Amino acid sequence: MSGEAAVSAPGKTILFGEHAAVYGHPALVTALDHRMTVMARASAVFGRGTLRLEIPSMKIARTVASMHSVDSVKGPGDLAVLAVAIGTAGLEPNPYGFHVRIDSGIPTGAGFGSSAALAVAVVAACRRAVDDDIPLEEVGRLATTIERHQHGTASGVDVQAVLRGGVLLCRRLNGDIVEHEELPGAGARLGAFRLFNSGAPEESTGTMVGAVRVLLDREPARVREALAEINAATRDGCAALTRGDDAAFVPIVRRAEAALEILGVVPSHVCAAIRAIEAAGGAAKISGAGGRTGAGAGLVLVVHPDPAWHARFSKPGGWTEHRVGLGAPGVRTEVAA
Ligand code: PMV
């Protein structure tokens, strides 16, 4: 038996709540309107457990004889192998080899959700290729397991954004369970937000989550206060979004950013750029894990209620604007090419 499927998944951005999400606080997340497409072909011809993987944009073309032997993830290629292995482990008996091709318009390593999109789309495409469509919840659970190989404490909120699309308030409960509340129509009320790539940080998400954990052990009161501030900003941000109050975002974003800086996840040159934005009447915050060294802190959200302010905004050196719609649809089946 053989089959083929193509599935696409969007990128994501965390509007409010990164790092606090790891400790069970809510995060407000949205899907971005740029996508990764995964084509999966299953066939006994490839040999049981064999994977042919192609990611042309990264010049990756690998044949893996035993995909179940990969356990450490050093890059998107390893993550894809792990995603096929975990996503198809439930097929018993597993007679399939897979050919997987990934085409992505989502930047990697900068907080745009490329690893969550990869985990979700690979699982969904492989299962669909063998006519074993599993519920969204199950795709999400498997994708969160895959993400946890990158950093053991992944909150799973980015997987929910990619899976369901739109704008969501998510919160990690015990174990693999992440509860979510959809905010219908909220994508159209995010006009005050613009996305910039400030440059990729050296550190991985796992490294930054680990650094916050070390700081929490060292300075528990200060870090808990910062996490509580992030939690309050998330809830206030959600309320402002629900009432369509663009002006309210400026002080809320400033408050969230100040707390993230206390956590040590914003490099000093990005802090300086954000101070200049605040002095000009706007606000900005990192979105995602941030960083300490390297070109930048990944994705930065720049916020102001007035489109004319954004039109006048002169971006800091090394930043690139990422013009992309927010509130995009979640994972979906495409026509296989
Ligand atoms: O940098 P990203 O897009 O991987 O986002 C990480 C968000 C964290 O809250 C720092 C970690 C998590 O698992 O929620």
Tab-separated table of C-alpha atoms and ligand atoms in Angstrom:
chain	number	residue	atom	x	y	z
A	1	MET	CA	0.000	0.000	0.000
A	2	SER	CA	1.230	3.536	-0.687
A	3	GLY	CA	-0.210	7.000	-0.320
A	4	GLU	CA	0.662	10.634	-0.550
A	5	ALA	CA	-0.452	13.788	1.262
A	6	ALA	CA	0.486	17.461	1.459
A	7	VAL	CA	-0.204	19.473	4.583
A	8	SER	CA	0.664	23.086	5.361
A	9	ALA	CA	1.054	24.809	8.717
A	10	PRO	CA	1.498	28.514	9.538
A	11	GLY	CA	4.211	30.228	11.554
A	12	LYS	CA	3.268	31.770	14.874
A	13	THR	CA	4.065	34.674	17.101
A	14	ILE	CA	3.649	35.002	20.833
A	15	LEU	CA	1.933	38.332	21.508
A	16	PHE	CA	2.238	38.042	25.297
A	17	GLY	CA	3.327	35.405	27.785
A	18	GLU	CA	6.625	33.860	26.606
A	19	HIS	CA	8.738	32.304	29.352
A	20	ALA	CA	5.861	32.660	31.842
A	21	ALA	CA	4.071	30.002	29.710
A	22	VAL	CA	6.704	27.447	30.756
A	23	TYR	CA	5.525	27.905	34.374
A	24	GLY	CA	1.834	27.427	33.624
A	25	HIS	CA	0.862	31.062	33.002
A	26	PRO	CA	-1.272	31.825	29.916
A	27	ALA	CA	0.138	33.056	26.608
A	28	LEU	CA	-1.645	34.992	23.873
A	29	VAL	CA	-0.530	33.569	20.528
A	30	THR	CA	-1.445	34.037	16.880
A	31	ALA	CA	-0.744	32.229	13.609
A	32	LEU	CA	1.184	34.063	10.880
A	33	ASP	CA	0.158	34.053	7.269
A	34	HIS	CA	3.294	32.432	5.932
A	35	ARG	CA	3.430	28.697	5.764
A	36	MET	CA	5.459	25.543	5.639
A	37	THR	CA	4.268	22.773	3.325
A	38	VAL	CA	5.141	19.139	3.959
A	39	MET	CA	4.630	16.488	1.299
A	40	ALA	CA	4.746	12.928	2.631
A	41	ARG	CA	4.721	9.740	0.588
A	42	ALA	CA	4.468	6.378	2.279
A	43	SER	CA	5.483	3.197	0.590
A	44	ALA	CA	6.649	-0.259	1.507
A	45	VAL	CA	9.140	0.164	-1.366
A	46	PHE	CA	11.257	2.500	0.813
A	47	GLY	CA	11.800	-0.261	3.348
A	48	ARG	CA	10.497	-0.302	6.906
A	49	GLY	CA	11.867	2.559	9.005
A	50	THR	CA	13.620	4.218	6.034
A	51	LEU	CA	13.205	7.958	5.497
A	52	ARG	CA	14.147	9.994	2.452
A	53	LEU	CA	14.153	13.630	3.627
A	54	GLU	CA	14.447	16.701	1.432
A	55	ILE	CA	14.460	20.320	2.603
A	56	PRO	CA	15.588	22.122	-0.572
A	57	SER	CA	15.774	25.610	1.002
A	58	MET	CA	18.375	24.276	3.460
A	59	LYS	CA	20.110	22.031	0.951
A	60	ILE	CA	19.185	19.018	3.070
A	61	ALA	CA	18.766	15.705	1.221
A	62	ARG	CA	19.281	12.680	3.460
A	63	THR	CA	18.358	9.039	3.444
A	64	VAL	CA	18.048	7.685	6.958
A	65	ALA	CA	18.037	3.906	7.180
A	66	SER	CA	16.665	3.783	10.708
A	67	MET	CA	14.805	6.947	11.630
A	68	HIS	CA	13.975	5.623	15.087
A	69	SER	CA	17.669	5.814	15.992
A	70	VAL	CA	17.725	9.661	15.996
A	71	ASP	CA	17.390	11.014	19.502
A	72	SER	CA	19.392	14.247	19.634
A	73	VAL	CA	18.253	17.252	17.611
A	74	LYS	CA	20.967	19.500	16.171
A	75	GLY	CA	18.971	21.217	13.432
A	76	PRO	CA	15.797	21.170	11.312
A	77	GLY	CA	16.939	17.968	9.517
A	78	ASP	CA	17.166	16.010	12.793
A	79	LEU	CA	13.895	17.541	13.979
A	80	ALA	CA	12.160	16.358	10.800
A	81	VAL	CA	13.544	12.819	11.202
A	82	LEU	CA	12.389	12.769	14.816
A	83	ALA	CA	8.965	14.123	13.780
A	84	VAL	CA	8.448	11.310	11.251
A	85	ALA	CA	9.647	8.718	13.790
A	86	ILE	CA	7.384	9.968	16.611
A	87	GLY	CA	4.472	10.807	14.306
A	88	THR	CA	4.401	7.297	12.816
A	89	ALA	CA	5.456	5.242	15.841
A	90	GLY	CA	1.814	4.475	16.586
A	91	LEU	CA	1.317	2.657	13.262
A	92	GLU	CA	1.397	-0.996	14.250
A	93	PRO	CA	2.733	-2.976	12.542
A	94	ASN	CA	4.689	-0.215	10.791
A	95	PRO	CA	5.324	-1.417	7.249
A	96	TYR	CA	6.135	1.991	5.838
A	97	GLY	CA	9.118	3.901	4.685
A	98	PHE	CA	8.519	7.578	3.994
A	99	HIS	CA	9.631	10.209	1.541
A	100	VAL	CA	9.175	13.662	3.108
A	101	ARG	CA	9.800	16.987	1.402
A	102	ILE	CA	9.564	20.283	3.289
A	103	ASP	CA	9.182	23.696	1.645
A	104	SER	CA	9.063	26.602	4.033
A	105	GLY	CA	8.512	30.336	3.948
A	106	ILE	CA	9.022	30.589	7.730
A	107	PRO	CA	12.390	31.944	8.977
A	108	THR	CA	14.189	29.520	11.315
A	109	GLY	CA	15.636	30.114	14.755
A	110	ALA	CA	14.079	33.527	15.290
A	111	GLY	CA	10.754	32.926	17.082
A	112	PHE	CA	8.541	32.599	13.997
A	113	GLY	CA	7.431	29.108	14.966
A	114	SER	CA	9.196	27.099	12.283
A	115	SER	CA	9.881	24.126	14.553
A	116	ALA	CA	6.258	23.974	15.772
A	117	ALA	CA	5.041	24.201	12.161
A	118	LEU	CA	7.444	21.432	11.163
A	119	ALA	CA	6.351	19.130	13.995
A	120	VAL	CA	2.637	19.675	13.313
A	121	ALA	CA	2.805	19.470	9.502
A	122	VAL	CA	5.115	16.425	9.404
A	123	VAL	CA	2.908	14.447	11.805
A	124	ALA	CA	-0.314	15.403	9.997
A	125	ALA	CA	1.135	14.731	6.502
A	126	CYS	CA	2.618	11.315	7.407
A	127	ARG	CA	-0.594	10.126	9.070
A	128	ARG	CA	-2.721	11.375	6.192
A	129	ALA	CA	-0.397	9.658	3.691
A	130	VAL	CA	-1.299	6.309	5.281
A	131	ASP	CA	-5.021	7.203	5.512
A	132	ASP	CA	-4.806	7.436	9.274
A	133	ASP	CA	-6.119	10.933	9.960
A	134	ILE	CA	-5.871	11.502	13.682
A	135	PRO	CA	-7.763	14.215	15.608
A	136	LEU	CA	-6.151	17.673	15.942
A	137	GLU	CA	-5.674	17.058	19.666
A	138	GLU	CA	-3.560	13.976	18.896
A	139	VAL	CA	-1.479	15.822	16.274
A	140	GLY	CA	-0.892	18.514	18.909
A	141	ARG	CA	0.090	16.008	21.575
A	142	LEU	CA	2.614	14.301	19.281
A	143	ALA	CA	3.992	17.655	18.052
A	144	THR	CA	4.485	18.820	21.650
A	145	THR	CA	6.388	15.577	22.387
A	146	ILE	CA	8.612	16.299	19.368
A	147	GLU	CA	9.214	19.889	20.528
A	148	ARG	CA	10.173	18.646	23.984
A	149	HIS	CA	13.170	16.898	22.432
A	150	GLN	CA	14.451	20.399	21.643
A	151	HIS	CA	13.883	21.711	25.137
A	152	GLY	CA	12.450	19.444	27.754
A	153	THR	CA	10.099	22.046	29.196
A	154	ALA	CA	8.383	23.293	25.993
A	155	SER	CA	5.066	24.784	27.083
A	156	GLY	CA	3.267	23.632	23.922
A	157	VAL	CA	1.604	27.025	23.325
A	158	ASP	CA	3.303	27.520	19.938
A	159	VAL	CA	2.058	24.110	18.782
A	160	GLN	CA	-1.507	25.188	19.616
A	161	ALA	CA	-1.132	28.396	17.557
A	162	VAL	CA	0.137	26.484	14.532
A	163	LEU	CA	-2.451	23.741	14.908
A	164	ARG	CA	-5.559	25.842	15.365
A	165	GLY	CA	-4.661	29.181	13.774
A	166	GLY	CA	-6.391	32.481	14.593
A	167	VAL	CA	-5.671	34.099	17.959
A	168	LEU	CA	-5.639	31.950	21.078
A	169	LEU	CA	-5.162	32.275	24.802
A	170	CYS	CA	-3.309	29.079	25.780
A	171	ARG	CA	-2.175	27.661	29.055
A	172	ARG	CA	-0.154	24.595	29.871
A	173	LEU	CA	-1.877	22.324	32.379
A	174	ASN	CA	-0.293	19.159	33.729
A	175	GLY	CA	1.740	16.933	31.437
A	176	ASP	CA	1.055	17.291	27.711
A	177	ILE	CA	-2.286	19.046	28.104
A	178	VAL	CA	-2.562	22.649	26.886
A	179	GLU	CA	-5.930	24.338	27.256
A	180	HIS	CA	-6.903	26.959	24.695
A	181	GLU	CA	-9.554	29.624	24.263
A	182	GLU	CA	-10.156	30.964	20.763
A	183	LEU	CA	-10.652	34.723	20.300
A	184	PRO	CA	-12.800	34.824	17.152
A	185	GLY	CA	-12.105	37.750	14.807
A	186	ALA	CA	-9.230	39.017	16.958
A	187	GLY	CA	-6.716	38.708	14.082
A	188	ALA	CA	-8.384	41.731	12.475
A	189	ARG	CA	-7.865	43.789	15.662
A	190	LEU	CA	-4.057	43.462	15.717
A	191	GLY	CA	-3.426	46.456	13.438
A	192	ALA	CA	-1.274	48.174	16.104
A	193	PHE	CA	1.340	45.376	15.864
A	194	ARG	CA	4.209	45.199	13.350
A	195	LEU	CA	6.754	42.363	13.211
A	196	PHE	CA	10.498	42.816	12.842
A	197	ASN	CA	13.283	40.259	12.725
A	198	SER	CA	16.058	41.758	14.863
A	199	GLY	CA	18.496	38.999	13.801
A	200	ALA	CA	18.940	35.442	15.027
A	201	PRO	CA	20.287	34.996	18.563
A	202	GLU	CA	23.117	32.518	19.194
A	203	GLU	CA	21.139	30.722	21.877
A	204	SER	CA	18.443	28.134	21.263
A	205	THR	CA	15.032	28.313	22.917
A	206	GLY	CA	16.115	25.494	25.247
A	207	THR	CA	19.200	27.441	26.338
A	208	MET	CA	17.135	30.554	27.104
A	209	VAL	CA	14.484	28.578	29.025
A	210	GLY	CA	17.324	26.935	30.988
A	211	ALA	CA	18.884	30.330	31.755
A	212	VAL	CA	15.587	31.603	33.188
A	213	ARG	CA	15.330	28.452	35.323
A	214	VAL	CA	18.845	29.092	36.730
A	215	LEU	CA	17.905	32.717	37.492
A	216	LEU	CA	14.698	31.543	39.197
A	217	ASP	CA	16.746	29.284	41.486
A	218	ARG	CA	19.171	32.103	42.234
A	219	GLU	CA	16.721	34.993	42.665
A	220	PRO	CA	13.286	33.406	43.219
A	221	ALA	CA	11.437	36.499	44.474
A	222	ARG	CA	12.595	38.788	41.655
A	223	VAL	CA	11.937	36.223	38.929
A	224	ARG	CA	8.517	35.226	40.307
A	225	GLU	CA	7.567	38.927	40.356
A	226	ALA	CA	8.651	39.266	36.700
A	227	LEU	CA	6.638	36.177	35.728
A	228	ALA	CA	3.609	37.615	37.532
A	229	GLU	CA	4.083	40.896	35.617
A	230	ILE	CA	4.119	38.965	32.332
A	231	ASN	CA	0.971	37.133	33.419
A	232	ALA	CA	-0.774	40.457	34.188
A	233	ALA	CA	0.326	41.922	30.835
A	234	THR	CA	-1.026	38.834	29.021
A	235	ARG	CA	-4.407	39.172	30.674
A	236	ASP	CA	-4.543	42.955	30.110
A	237	GLY	CA	-3.436	42.441	26.483
A	238	CYS	CA	-6.185	39.892	25.973
A	239	ALA	CA	-8.784	42.270	27.438
A	240	ALA	CA	-7.544	45.173	25.233
A	241	LEU	CA	-7.747	42.920	22.179
A	242	THR	CA	-11.255	41.800	23.055
A	243	ARG	CA	-12.485	45.418	23.348
A	244	GLY	CA	-10.456	46.552	20.297
A	245	ASP	CA	-8.562	49.150	22.352
A	246	ASP	CA	-5.379	49.723	20.275
A	247	ALA	CA	-4.067	52.571	22.434
A	248	ALA	CA	-4.050	50.355	25.531
A	249	PHE	CA	-1.431	48.065	23.968
A	250	VAL	CA	1.405	50.603	24.327
A	251	PRO	CA	1.685	50.569	28.158
A	252	ILE	CA	0.911	46.841	28.301
A	253	VAL	CA	3.695	45.974	25.837
A	254	ARG	CA	6.142	48.212	27.733
A	255	ARG	CA	5.285	46.388	30.946
A	256	ALA	CA	5.740	42.951	29.344
A	257	GLU	CA	9.084	43.972	27.839
A	258	ALA	CA	10.359	45.363	31.170
A	259	ALA	CA	9.604	42.026	32.837
A	260	LEU	CA	11.324	40.061	30.029
A	261	GLU	CA	14.405	42.241	30.475
A	262	ILE	CA	14.471	41.323	34.183
A	263	LEU	CA	14.549	37.665	33.063
A	264	GLY	CA	17.741	38.444	31.092
A	265	VAL	CA	16.374	37.338	27.707
A	266	VAL	CA	16.894	40.608	25.804
A	267	PRO	CA	20.450	41.516	24.682
A	268	SER	CA	21.584	45.034	25.589
A	269	HIS	CA	21.684	46.385	22.013
A	270	VAL	CA	18.055	45.265	21.500
A	271	CYS	CA	17.100	46.881	24.849
A	272	ALA	CA	18.682	50.128	23.587
A	273	ALA	CA	16.700	49.991	20.321
A	274	ILE	CA	13.497	49.380	22.285
A	275	ARG	CA	14.230	52.381	24.599
A	276	ALA	CA	14.461	54.569	21.471
A	277	ILE	CA	11.083	53.251	20.239
A	278	GLU	CA	9.554	54.030	23.639
A	279	ALA	CA	11.068	57.540	23.589
A	280	ALA	CA	9.320	58.062	20.232
A	281	GLY	CA	5.964	57.204	21.863
A	282	GLY	CA	5.711	53.565	20.795
A	283	ALA	CA	6.381	50.254	22.479
A	284	ALA	CA	8.202	47.067	21.536
A	285	LYS	CA	8.807	43.650	23.008
A	286	ILE	CA	10.604	40.505	22.007
A	287	SER	CA	8.364	37.639	20.944
A	288	GLY	CA	9.615	34.152	21.754
A	289	ALA	CA	12.611	32.984	23.729
A	290	GLY	CA	14.875	35.999	23.014
A	291	GLY	CA	18.636	35.689	23.350
A	292	ARG	CA	21.813	36.948	24.979
A	293	THR	CA	24.399	37.047	22.228
A	294	GLY	CA	24.366	37.024	18.459
A	295	ALA	CA	22.850	39.326	15.867
A	296	GLY	CA	19.607	40.057	17.728
A	297	ALA	CA	16.775	38.679	19.839
A	298	GLY	CA	14.794	37.139	16.973
A	299	LEU	CA	11.291	38.428	16.478
A	300	VAL	CA	10.389	41.841	17.943
A	301	LEU	CA	6.862	43.303	17.968
A	302	VAL	CA	6.669	47.091	17.496
A	303	VAL	CA	3.398	48.571	18.671
A	304	HIS	CA	1.566	51.864	18.161
A	305	PRO	CA	-2.133	52.543	17.507
A	306	ASP	CA	-1.520	55.062	14.687
A	307	PRO	CA	-0.613	53.721	11.191
A	308	ALA	CA	1.038	57.102	10.421
A	309	TRP	CA	3.441	56.527	13.337
A	310	HIS	CA	4.420	53.171	11.832
A	311	ALA	CA	4.861	54.800	8.401
A	312	ARG	CA	7.344	57.285	9.949
A	313	PHE	CA	9.094	54.595	12.003
A	314	SER	CA	12.740	54.249	11.104
A	315	LYS	CA	13.792	50.704	11.958
A	316	PRO	CA	17.008	50.043	13.876
A	317	GLY	CA	20.046	48.905	11.858
A	318	GLY	CA	20.051	45.163	11.143
A	319	TRP	CA	16.287	44.776	11.659
A	320	THR	CA	14.040	43.666	8.819
A	321	GLU	CA	10.306	44.189	8.750
A	322	HIS	CA	8.293	41.040	8.331
A	323	ARG	CA	5.086	42.025	6.549
A	324	VAL	CA	2.709	39.199	7.259
A	325	GLY	CA	-0.961	38.842	8.147
A	326	LEU	CA	-1.902	37.767	11.687
A	327	GLY	CA	-4.677	35.400	12.728
A	328	ALA	CA	-4.004	33.049	9.776
A	329	PRO	CA	-5.650	29.616	9.472
A	330	GLY	CA	-4.062	26.660	11.255
A	331	VAL	CA	-2.837	23.359	9.811
A	332	ARG	CA	-4.646	22.302	6.646
A	333	THR	CA	-4.508	19.764	3.856
A	334	GLU	CA	-3.210	20.962	0.494
A	335	VAL	CA	-3.444	19.327	-2.901
A	336	ALA	CA	-0.406	17.038	-3.276
A	337	ALA	CA	1.755	18.244	-6.203
B	1	PMV	O1	11.322	31.244	20.713
B	1	PMV	P1	10.176	30.366	20.523
B	1	PMV	O2	9.314	30.732	19.403
B	1	PMV	O3	10.579	28.919	20.479
B	1	PMV	O4	9.212	30.539	21.790
B	1	PMV	C1	9.584	30.075	23.037
B	1	PMV	C2	8.573	30.465	24.064
B	1	PMV	C3	8.991	30.093	25.480
B	1	PMV	O5	7.944	30.526	26.332
B	1	PMV	C4	10.275	30.805	25.875
B	1	PMV	C5	9.201	28.592	25.640
B	1	PMV	C6	7.923	27.775	25.601
B	1	PMV	O6	8.050	26.554	25.427
B	1	PMV	O7	6.813	28.322	25.780
